[in-house]
Each structure stands twice: as C-alpha cells, then as structure tokens.
Coordinates of C-alpha atoms in Angstrom, one line a residue:
D119 CA -17.9 13.6 17.6
E120 CA -20.4 13.7 20.7
N121 CA -20.1 10.3 21.2
G122 CA -16.5 9.8 21.1
L123 CA -16.2 8.2 17.3
C124 CA -13.4 9.1 15.4
S125 CA -13.8 9.3 11.4
A126 CA -11.4 6.2 11.2
C127 CA -14.3 4.2 13.4
K128 CA -16.8 5.7 11.2
Q129 CA -14.8 4.6 8.1
Y130 CA -15.2 1.2 9.2
M131 CA -18.6 0.8 10.2
H132 CA -19.5 2.4 6.9
N133 CA -17.7 0.1 4.8
R134 CA -18.5 -3.2 6.9
E135 CA -22.4 -2.2 6.3
L136 CA -21.7 -1.7 2.9
S137 CA -19.4 -4.0 1.7
G138 CA -18.6 -6.4 4.6
Y139 CA -19.4 -9.7 5.8
H140 CA -23.4 -10.4 6.6
P141 CA -24.6 -13.7 8.3
G142 CA -26.5 -15.8 6.0
E143 CA -27.0 -13.2 3.1
S144 CA -22.5 -13.6 2.5
E145 CA -22.8 -17.3 1.8
K146 CA -25.7 -17.1 -0.3
K147 CA -24.0 -14.5 -2.8
L148 CA -20.4 -16.6 -2.2
Q149 CA -22.2 -19.7 -3.9
E150 CA -24.1 -17.5 -6.5
T151 CA -20.4 -15.7 -7.2
V152 CA -18.6 -19.1 -7.3
A153 CA -20.9 -20.5 -9.7
M154 CA -20.9 -17.5 -12.4
M155 CA -16.9 -17.9 -12.6
K156 CA -17.0 -21.9 -13.1
E157 CA -19.7 -20.7 -15.8
N158 CA -18.4 -18.2 -17.5
S159 CA -14.7 -19.8 -17.2
K160 CA -15.9 -22.9 -19.0
D161 CA -13.6 -22.1 -22.4
S162 CA -10.3 -21.2 -19.9
D163 CA -8.2 -23.1 -18.2
Y164 CA -8.6 -21.1 -15.1
D165 CA -11.3 -19.9 -13.0
C166 CA -9.4 -16.8 -11.8
V167 CA -6.2 -15.5 -11.0
L168 CA -4.8 -14.8 -7.3
G169 CA -1.9 -12.8 -6.7
I170 CA 0.0 -14.2 -3.6
S171 CA 2.8 -12.7 -2.0
G172 CA 3.2 -14.8 1.1
G173 CA 1.1 -13.1 3.5
V174 CA -1.7 -14.2 5.4
D175 CA -4.8 -12.7 3.6
S176 CA -3.1 -13.9 0.0
A177 CA -2.4 -17.6 1.6
Y178 CA -5.7 -17.8 3.2
M179 CA -7.5 -16.6 0.1
A180 CA -5.7 -19.5 -2.1
Y181 CA -6.7 -21.8 0.6
L182 CA -10.4 -20.7 0.5
A183 CA -10.6 -20.8 -3.2
H184 CA -9.3 -24.4 -3.5
Q185 CA -11.8 -25.1 -0.7
L186 CA -14.3 -23.8 -3.1
G187 CA -13.3 -25.9 -5.8
L188 CA -11.7 -23.3 -8.3
R189 CA -9.4 -23.3 -10.4
V190 CA -6.8 -21.1 -9.5
L191 CA -3.6 -19.5 -11.1
A192 CA -1.7 -18.0 -8.7
V193 CA 0.9 -14.9 -9.8
H194 CA 3.9 -13.7 -7.5
V195 CA 5.5 -10.6 -8.4
D196 CA 8.9 -10.8 -7.2
S197 CA 10.2 -7.5 -7.0
G198 CA 13.3 -7.9 -5.3
W199 CA 12.3 -7.4 -1.9
N200 CA 11.1 -10.8 -1.0
S201 CA 12.4 -12.2 2.0
E202 CA 13.0 -15.8 2.6
V203 CA 9.9 -16.4 4.8
A204 CA 7.6 -15.5 2.1
V205 CA 9.1 -17.7 -0.4
R206 CA 8.7 -20.7 1.4
N207 CA 5.1 -19.9 2.4
I208 CA 4.4 -19.7 -1.6
E209 CA 6.2 -22.6 -2.1
K210 CA 4.4 -24.7 0.7
M211 CA 0.8 -23.3 -0.3
C212 CA 0.9 -23.9 -4.0
E213 CA 2.5 -27.2 -3.3
K214 CA -0.1 -28.8 -1.3
L215 CA -2.8 -27.6 -2.6
N216 CA -1.8 -28.1 -6.1
I217 CA -1.9 -24.3 -7.7
Q218 CA -0.1 -23.6 -10.9
L219 CA 2.5 -20.6 -9.8
H220 CA 3.6 -18.1 -12.0
T221 CA 6.0 -15.8 -11.3
Y222 CA 7.0 -12.6 -12.9
V223 CA 10.6 -11.2 -11.8
M224 CA 11.0 -7.8 -12.2
D225 CA 14.0 -6.1 -13.4
W226 CA 16.6 -5.4 -10.9
P227 CA 18.3 -2.3 -11.7
T228 CA 15.2 -0.8 -13.1
M229 CA 13.5 -1.5 -9.7
K230 CA 16.4 0.0 -8.1
E231 CA 16.7 3.2 -10.0
L232 CA 13.1 4.0 -9.2
T233 CA 13.2 3.1 -5.5
R234 CA 16.2 5.5 -5.4
A235 CA 14.5 8.0 -6.8
F236 CA 11.1 7.7 -4.4
M237 CA 13.3 7.9 -1.5
L238 CA 15.7 11.0 -2.8
S239 CA 11.8 12.8 -3.6
G240 CA 11.2 13.0 0.3
L241 CA 7.9 12.0 -0.2
A242 CA 6.1 9.6 2.0
N243 CA 5.0 7.2 0.3
L244 CA 7.8 4.9 -0.8
D245 CA 5.8 2.0 -1.4
V246 CA 4.3 3.5 -4.5
P247 CA 7.1 1.5 -7.1
Q248 CA 6.1 -1.8 -5.6
D249 CA 2.2 -1.2 -5.1
H250 CA 2.0 0.0 -8.7
L251 CA 3.8 -3.0 -10.0
F252 CA 1.6 -5.2 -7.9
A253 CA -1.3 -4.0 -9.4
S254 CA -0.4 -3.6 -13.1
V255 CA 1.1 -7.2 -13.6
V256 CA -1.9 -9.2 -12.1
P257 CA -4.2 -8.1 -14.4
M258 CA -1.9 -8.6 -17.2
M259 CA -1.6 -12.1 -16.5
A260 CA -5.4 -12.3 -16.5
K261 CA -5.3 -10.8 -20.2
K262 CA -2.5 -13.0 -21.2
Y263 CA -4.0 -16.3 -20.1
H264 CA -7.7 -15.2 -20.8
V265 CA -9.0 -15.1 -17.3
K266 CA -12.2 -13.1 -16.6
Y267 CA -12.0 -13.0 -12.6
I268 CA -9.3 -11.5 -10.2
L269 CA -9.3 -13.1 -6.6
N270 CA -8.4 -9.7 -4.4
G271 CA -7.1 -10.0 -1.2
A272 CA -8.0 -6.3 0.0
N273 CA -11.0 -7.0 2.8
V274 CA -13.1 -5.1 5.0
A275 CA -12.3 -7.1 8.2
T276 CA -8.3 -6.0 9.1
E277 CA -8.5 -3.2 6.5
G278 CA -11.8 -1.4 6.9
S279 CA -10.5 2.0 7.9
M280 CA -7.5 3.5 6.2
A281 CA -5.3 5.7 7.6
P282 CA -5.3 9.5 6.3
F283 CA -1.4 9.6 6.2
S284 CA -1.5 6.2 3.7
Q285 CA -4.1 8.1 1.1
Q286 CA -1.6 11.2 0.3
H287 CA 0.0 9.5 -2.9
T288 CA -2.2 6.9 -4.9
Y289 CA 0.1 4.1 -6.2
R290 CA -2.3 4.1 -9.0
D291 CA -1.2 7.2 -10.7
S292 CA 1.5 6.6 -13.3
W293 CA 1.9 10.4 -14.5
H294 CA 2.9 10.6 -10.7
I295 CA 5.8 8.1 -10.6
K296 CA 7.1 9.1 -14.4
S297 CA 7.3 12.7 -12.3
V298 CA 8.9 11.8 -9.5
Y299 CA 11.6 9.8 -11.9
R300 CA 12.2 12.9 -13.9
K301 CA 13.0 15.0 -11.1
C302 CA 14.9 12.5 -9.1
G303 CA 16.0 9.6 -11.3
R304 CA 19.2 9.5 -13.2
G305 CA 17.7 9.2 -17.0
K306 CA 17.9 5.7 -17.4
S307 CA 15.3 3.8 -18.9
L308 CA 12.2 2.5 -17.7
K309 CA 10.6 0.3 -19.8
K310 CA 11.0 -2.7 -18.3
Y311 CA 8.7 -1.5 -15.8
P312 CA 4.8 -1.9 -16.5
L313 CA 2.8 1.1 -16.0
M314 CA -0.9 1.1 -15.8
S315 CA -3.1 3.3 -18.3
F316 CA -5.7 6.0 -16.6
R317 CA -8.1 3.5 -17.9
Q318 CA -6.9 0.5 -16.4
A319 CA -6.0 2.2 -12.9
W320 CA -9.4 3.4 -12.3
F321 CA -11.6 1.3 -14.3
G322 CA -9.8 -2.2 -14.7
L323 CA -9.1 -4.3 -17.8
P324 CA -12.7 -4.8 -19.7
G325 CA -14.0 -7.9 -19.5
V326 CA -12.0 -8.7 -15.9
Q327 CA -13.6 -8.5 -12.8
Q328 CA -12.4 -8.0 -9.2
I329 CA -13.4 -10.2 -6.6
N330 CA -12.8 -9.2 -2.9
L331 CA -13.3 -12.9 -2.0
L332 CA -12.7 -12.5 2.1
N333 CA -15.5 -10.0 2.1
Y334 CA -17.8 -13.2 1.9
V335 CA -16.4 -14.9 4.7
P336 CA -16.0 -14.1 8.6
Y337 CA -12.4 -13.2 8.4
S338 CA -10.3 -13.3 11.5
K339 CA -6.7 -13.0 11.1
K340 CA -6.1 -14.7 14.1
E341 CA -7.7 -17.8 13.0
A342 CA -6.7 -17.2 9.7
M343 CA -3.3 -17.7 10.4
A344 CA -3.7 -20.9 12.8
T345 CA -5.4 -22.7 10.3
L346 CA -2.2 -22.2 8.1
E347 CA 0.0 -22.8 10.6
R348 CA -1.7 -25.9 11.0
E349 CA -2.4 -27.1 7.4
F350 CA 0.5 -25.6 6.0
G351 CA 3.2 -25.3 8.4
W352 CA 3.1 -21.4 7.0
E353 CA 5.5 -19.4 8.8
Y354 CA 4.5 -15.8 10.6
Y355 CA 6.9 -12.5 9.3
G356 CA 6.8 -10.2 12.0
G357 CA 4.0 -7.6 10.8
K358 CA 1.2 -6.6 8.3
H359 CA 2.9 -6.8 4.9
F360 CA 6.7 -7.3 6.4
E361 CA 6.7 -10.2 3.8
S362 CA 8.7 -7.4 2.0
R363 CA 11.7 -6.3 3.3
F364 CA 11.4 -2.8 1.8
T365 CA 7.9 -2.3 2.9
K366 CA 9.2 -3.3 6.5
Y367 CA 12.0 -0.7 6.4
F368 CA 9.3 1.9 5.0
Q369 CA 6.4 1.4 7.9
S370 CA 8.8 0.6 10.5
V371 CA 11.9 2.8 10.1
Y372 CA 11.0 5.3 7.4
L373 CA 7.5 6.5 8.2
P374 CA 8.4 6.8 12.5
R375 CA 11.4 8.3 12.2
K376 CA 11.2 10.8 9.3
F377 CA 7.8 11.6 9.7
G378 CA 6.9 10.4 13.0
Y379 CA 3.9 8.4 12.0
D380 CA 3.1 4.5 12.7
K381 CA 0.8 2.8 10.5
R382 CA 0.4 0.3 13.1
R383 CA -2.1 2.7 14.8
S384 CA -4.4 2.0 11.4
H385 CA -3.7 -1.6 11.0
L386 CA -4.9 -2.4 15.1
S387 CA -7.7 0.1 14.9
C388 CA -9.1 -2.4 12.3
L389 CA -8.6 -5.3 14.6
V390 CA -10.0 -3.7 17.6
L391 CA -13.1 -2.7 15.4
N392 CA -13.1 -6.9 14.1
G393 CA -13.3 -7.9 17.8
E394 CA -9.9 -9.8 17.5
M395 CA -8.2 -7.8 20.4
T396 CA -9.2 -5.0 22.8
R397 CA -8.1 -1.0 22.8
E398 CA -6.0 -1.8 25.8
E399 CA -4.1 -4.4 24.0
A400 CA -3.7 -2.2 20.8
L401 CA -2.3 0.5 23.1
A402 CA -0.1 -1.8 24.7
E403 CA 1.3 -2.9 21.4
L404 CA 1.7 0.8 20.3
A405 CA 3.7 1.2 23.3
K406 CA 6.5 -1.4 22.0
P407 CA 8.5 -0.2 18.9
P408 CA 7.5 -1.5 15.4
I409 CA 10.8 -3.7 15.3
P410 CA 13.3 -4.6 17.8
W411 CA 16.6 -2.5 17.3
N412 CA 18.7 -5.1 16.1
S413 CA 16.0 -5.8 13.6
K414 CA 15.7 -2.1 12.5
R415 CA 19.3 -1.7 12.2
K416 CA 19.5 -4.8 9.8
T417 CA 16.3 -3.8 8.1
R418 CA 17.9 -0.3 7.6
N419 CA 21.1 -2.2 5.8
T420 CA 19.3 -4.5 3.7
S421 CA 16.9 -1.6 2.2
S422 CA 19.9 0.8 2.1
K423 CA 21.4 -1.4 -0.8
S424 CA 18.8 0.3 -3.4
W425 CA 20.4 3.4 -2.7
R426 CA 23.8 3.6 -1.3
S427 CA 24.1 7.4 -0.1
T428 CA 21.9 6.9 2.4
R429 CA 24.2 6.7 5.1
R430 CA 27.3 8.5 3.3
N431 CA 24.4 11.5 3.3
G432 CA 23.5 11.1 6.8
R433 CA 21.1 13.6 8.2
K434 CA 20.7 15.3 5.0
F435 CA 18.6 12.3 3.7
W436 CA 16.0 12.3 7.2
T437 CA 15.5 16.2 6.1
L438 CA 15.0 16.4 2.4
R439 CA 12.6 18.9 1.5
L440 CA 9.3 17.9 -0.5
R441 CA 8.3 20.2 -3.5
L442 CA 5.6 20.1 -5.8
T443 CA 5.2 19.4 -9.4
A444 CA 3.3 21.5 -12.2
R445 CA 0.5 19.3 -11.4
T446 CA -0.1 19.6 -8.1
S447 CA 0.8 22.9 -7.7
P448 CA -1.5 25.4 -5.5
K449 CA -1.7 27.6 -8.9
W450 CA -3.0 24.2 -10.5
G451 CA -0.2 24.4 -13.2
C452 CA -1.0 23.9 -16.7
F453 CA -4.1 21.3 -16.4
G454 CA -7.0 23.9 -17.2
W455 CA -10.4 22.4 -16.5
H456 CA -8.8 19.4 -14.3
K457 CA -8.4 21.8 -11.5
K458 CA -11.7 22.0 -10.1
F459 CA -11.7 18.1 -10.3
W460 CA -8.4 18.1 -7.9
A461 CA -9.6 20.9 -5.8
R462 CA -12.7 18.4 -5.1
T463 CA -9.9 15.6 -4.4
S464 CA -7.0 15.1 -2.4
W465 CA -4.0 16.7 -4.3
K466 CA -1.4 14.1 -5.2
T467 CA 1.9 15.5 -3.7
S468 CA 5.2 14.7 -5.9
V469 CA 8.4 16.6 -6.9
R470 CA 8.9 20.0 -8.5
S471 CA 11.4 22.8 -9.0
S472 CA 12.9 24.7 -6.5
R473 CA 10.9 27.8 -7.7
A474 CA 7.9 26.1 -6.4
E475 CA 9.4 26.4 -3.1
S476 CA 8.7 30.2 -2.3
N477 CA 5.1 29.8 -3.5
F478 CA 4.9 27.0 -1.1
N479 CA 5.9 28.5 2.0
T480 CA 3.8 31.5 1.4
N481 CA 0.4 29.8 0.2
K482 CA -2.4 29.7 2.6
R483 CA -4.5 27.0 0.8
A484 CA -1.8 24.2 1.3
P485 CA -0.4 24.0 5.3
S486 CA 2.6 22.2 6.0
R487 CA 3.8 20.0 9.0
F488 CA 7.3 20.4 10.3
C489 CA 7.9 16.5 10.5
A490 CA 11.0 15.7 8.7
G491 CA 13.6 17.5 11.3
E492 CA 14.8 21.1 11.5
G493 CA 14.0 23.2 8.8
A494 CA 12.3 20.4 6.8
R495 CA 8.7 20.7 5.3
L496 CA 5.8 18.1 4.4
F497 CA 3.0 18.6 2.7
I498 CA 0.1 16.2 4.2
P499 CA -3.0 16.9 2.3
F500 CA -6.1 15.5 4.4
G501 CA -9.3 16.3 2.3
P502 CA -10.3 19.5 0.7
P503 CA -8.3 22.9 1.7
A504 CA -10.6 24.0 3.8
L505 CA -10.5 21.1 6.3
R506 CA -7.1 20.3 6.4
A507 CA -5.4 20.6 9.7
P508 CA -3.1 24.1 10.3
A509 CA 1.0 23.8 10.6
E510 CA 2.2 23.2 13.7
T511 CA 6.4 22.9 14.9
V512 CA 7.0 19.6 15.7
V513 CA 9.8 18.7 18.2
L514 CA 12.4 16.1 17.2
G515 CA 10.5 15.2 14.2
R516 CA 7.4 13.8 15.8
P517 CA 4.0 15.2 15.4
D518 CA 2.2 16.2 18.6
P519 CA 0.1 12.9 19.3
G520 CA -2.9 15.0 20.6
S521 CA -3.4 16.8 16.9
G522 CA -4.4 15.9 13.4
P523 CA -6.8 13.4 12.6
W524 CA -4.6 10.6 13.4
P525 CA -7.0 7.4 13.7
C526 CA -7.8 5.6 16.9
P527 CA -6.6 3.6 19.0

C-alpha cells in the first residue's frame, strides 16, 4: 500500500490484535481458561489432549501445560515419516514431565499409496495426507478418552501470517483427498485412513473445544528452544516442521524446484514481525539454500521410497500437468447451488480427466502460472478470480520475484 506494507504484514497485525498476546489481559484469560478446564474435567482422567510431534511448538506447549498443573494426555501420530530427532524429543519430554503418551501408528501401505497419489497429481500441497491425518486423530483420541479440551499449537507469534501459496488446498477437505486418490491412486482401499466428516472438519466435535495455549503467553521461538534445550536436552531438527522427513522434502526440495516457492519467506516474515530477528537477517537467511546439498540428496532419496518411480520418470515427474476435478471446474461442475459459495471463496484444485485441460487453457477466469518447467501449468488461486494475478512465463521453472503477491521479507 502507500505505507509500504504488504498483505502479509497487514494480516499478521490484524491477527495479533484479534487473538494474539496482550500483556495483563492475556494472563487473566489464561487463568480463567485453566480454571474452567480443571472444573469441567473433574469426571475425566485428563484435563486436555495435546498433539505432540517433537517440534518446538508442541514441546513447549507440553512444558507450559505441565507448569499450569494440567493433566495432559499426549497424542503422537506416527505417519511413517518421523525423524529420529523428533522421536527422541518426544521421549524426553514425556518422560521428564511424567505425561501419558498415546501413539497412533498409521498403516504404512495405506499412507504410502495416498502419498504416491498426491505426488502423481502434480498438486502443490503434498502434505495434505499427513495434515489431515493429524487433524482427525487427535479429536478421535479426545472422544475416546472423554476429554473436553484439545491444546492446539497454532499461534499468532510465529504463524500469524500464512503464505498465499499455502492457502491453495485445505487439508481438511476429505472430498479433495478422495478425488485425488480416485484419479491418481491404484484402487487400493483407504479404510484404514481416518477421514474427517464435513462437520468435524469445519465445526469440530460436539463438546470438544480447541484452545490455542501459546496465544496466552509472550511466545518467542528462540526463547522456547533455549528453555527446552536447557531443561530437557531437546534437540533442534533444522527447520520449521522438519521433524517430519517428508515435510522436509516437500518444503526444501519439491516446492522450490517445481514451483519456485520458498516457504521460509512466510516463516521468517512472522519472526521479523514478532521481533525475533531483523529484516536484514531474514534476507540473509533466504539467500542460503533451504538445506545443504548433501542433505537435500539424502532427503530426496528418503522421500522417494514412497514413490519409487520418481527417479525412473526423472524430468517427467517435475513437469506433471495440474488438472481440475468436476468440483473445481470453471463451469462449476454438478454442484448446483454450491457454485456461488465456491465463487466467493478460493477454489480448491485437484485432478480431473484430460477433457478439462482444453477448457482450462482457454478459460479467462482461471489464469495459470508456468512454474513447473517447459509446457507445464500450475493453477494458483489467490482469492476471487477478479483479484488473481495474470499469467506470466517463468524461466527455468522459477517465478519472477518481483511479480505476484509474495509475502515479505
């Protein structure tokens, strides 16, 4: 705008004012919330359920819940992509804090098939199978143990401004997951994969309330990591969400190479706005590769185990075309009255038959980006059709850094 503020900064400031930490007021709300949780959980063995991954947010939230005297049931979802560092962190935290740990182990062949389907789809967000799994299992455990509260690690301090790129495909949409698997899967059963219903995805389970505990405290990622290292011998895993090996590949190899997008831009922007680093330090960090080259090769090889044809197909994999389902077609498919709803919100892309491709190329309401290599197309919605950036050609599969609604720094 005229003051030099981008949309990401505005979004962060709005979220911080709306639900972030406010000295004095937040402490009072925290005491009231804890007292309410204890009062309403007298008949249960636990006051709350906490999803723990071994990352800094969930680990510090477990530490904070223990300090507040809450009876915590820690739930860890093993999707098959755990790093050794994450496993050690979980064991250290639960052992020293004397927290009950429940581990949900996902059926690996099912997870492997679903991940393979998303990799073959050409979609940008490959983390949908993992994120949907995490979001569905934790409420399932709360319902099983009759717990009324779930502690959520989402926070305004380090995640107050989401990247436009990450808002393409919501992980909560089970229709989207089944659509991708019908087109790109091999027909094996997904009965062992817990899918959320529409009601659970958008309204939660009746009687179960989610609480963003980290928004009630002056949360700083650097201070939290220092506390965890000092108190528990906690180990850092190299980057945001890198406790998962597949997420490490997705953010450090897949997105930068295929779509020319570095998610660190959004992550570091939040740290700048939270006062944990300067803009110059963030730009210096962005100038470095996401991970060292030797680590990149190891990460790519590890993640290729879910789809062994990645290496065999070579360039073909990196130039896969993105297509649309009947649900998200510019002609609105067969959803009838839903079309006005989808018109007002961002379209959710998925995979469709090749017949949609000819319509996609000529439709003026669905501009595209050439970000996946020569001749490949990527459909990136950034809000209503009238507000989307026009199509442009990108050299070597990387977008022009001066174009598009990319967040700062």
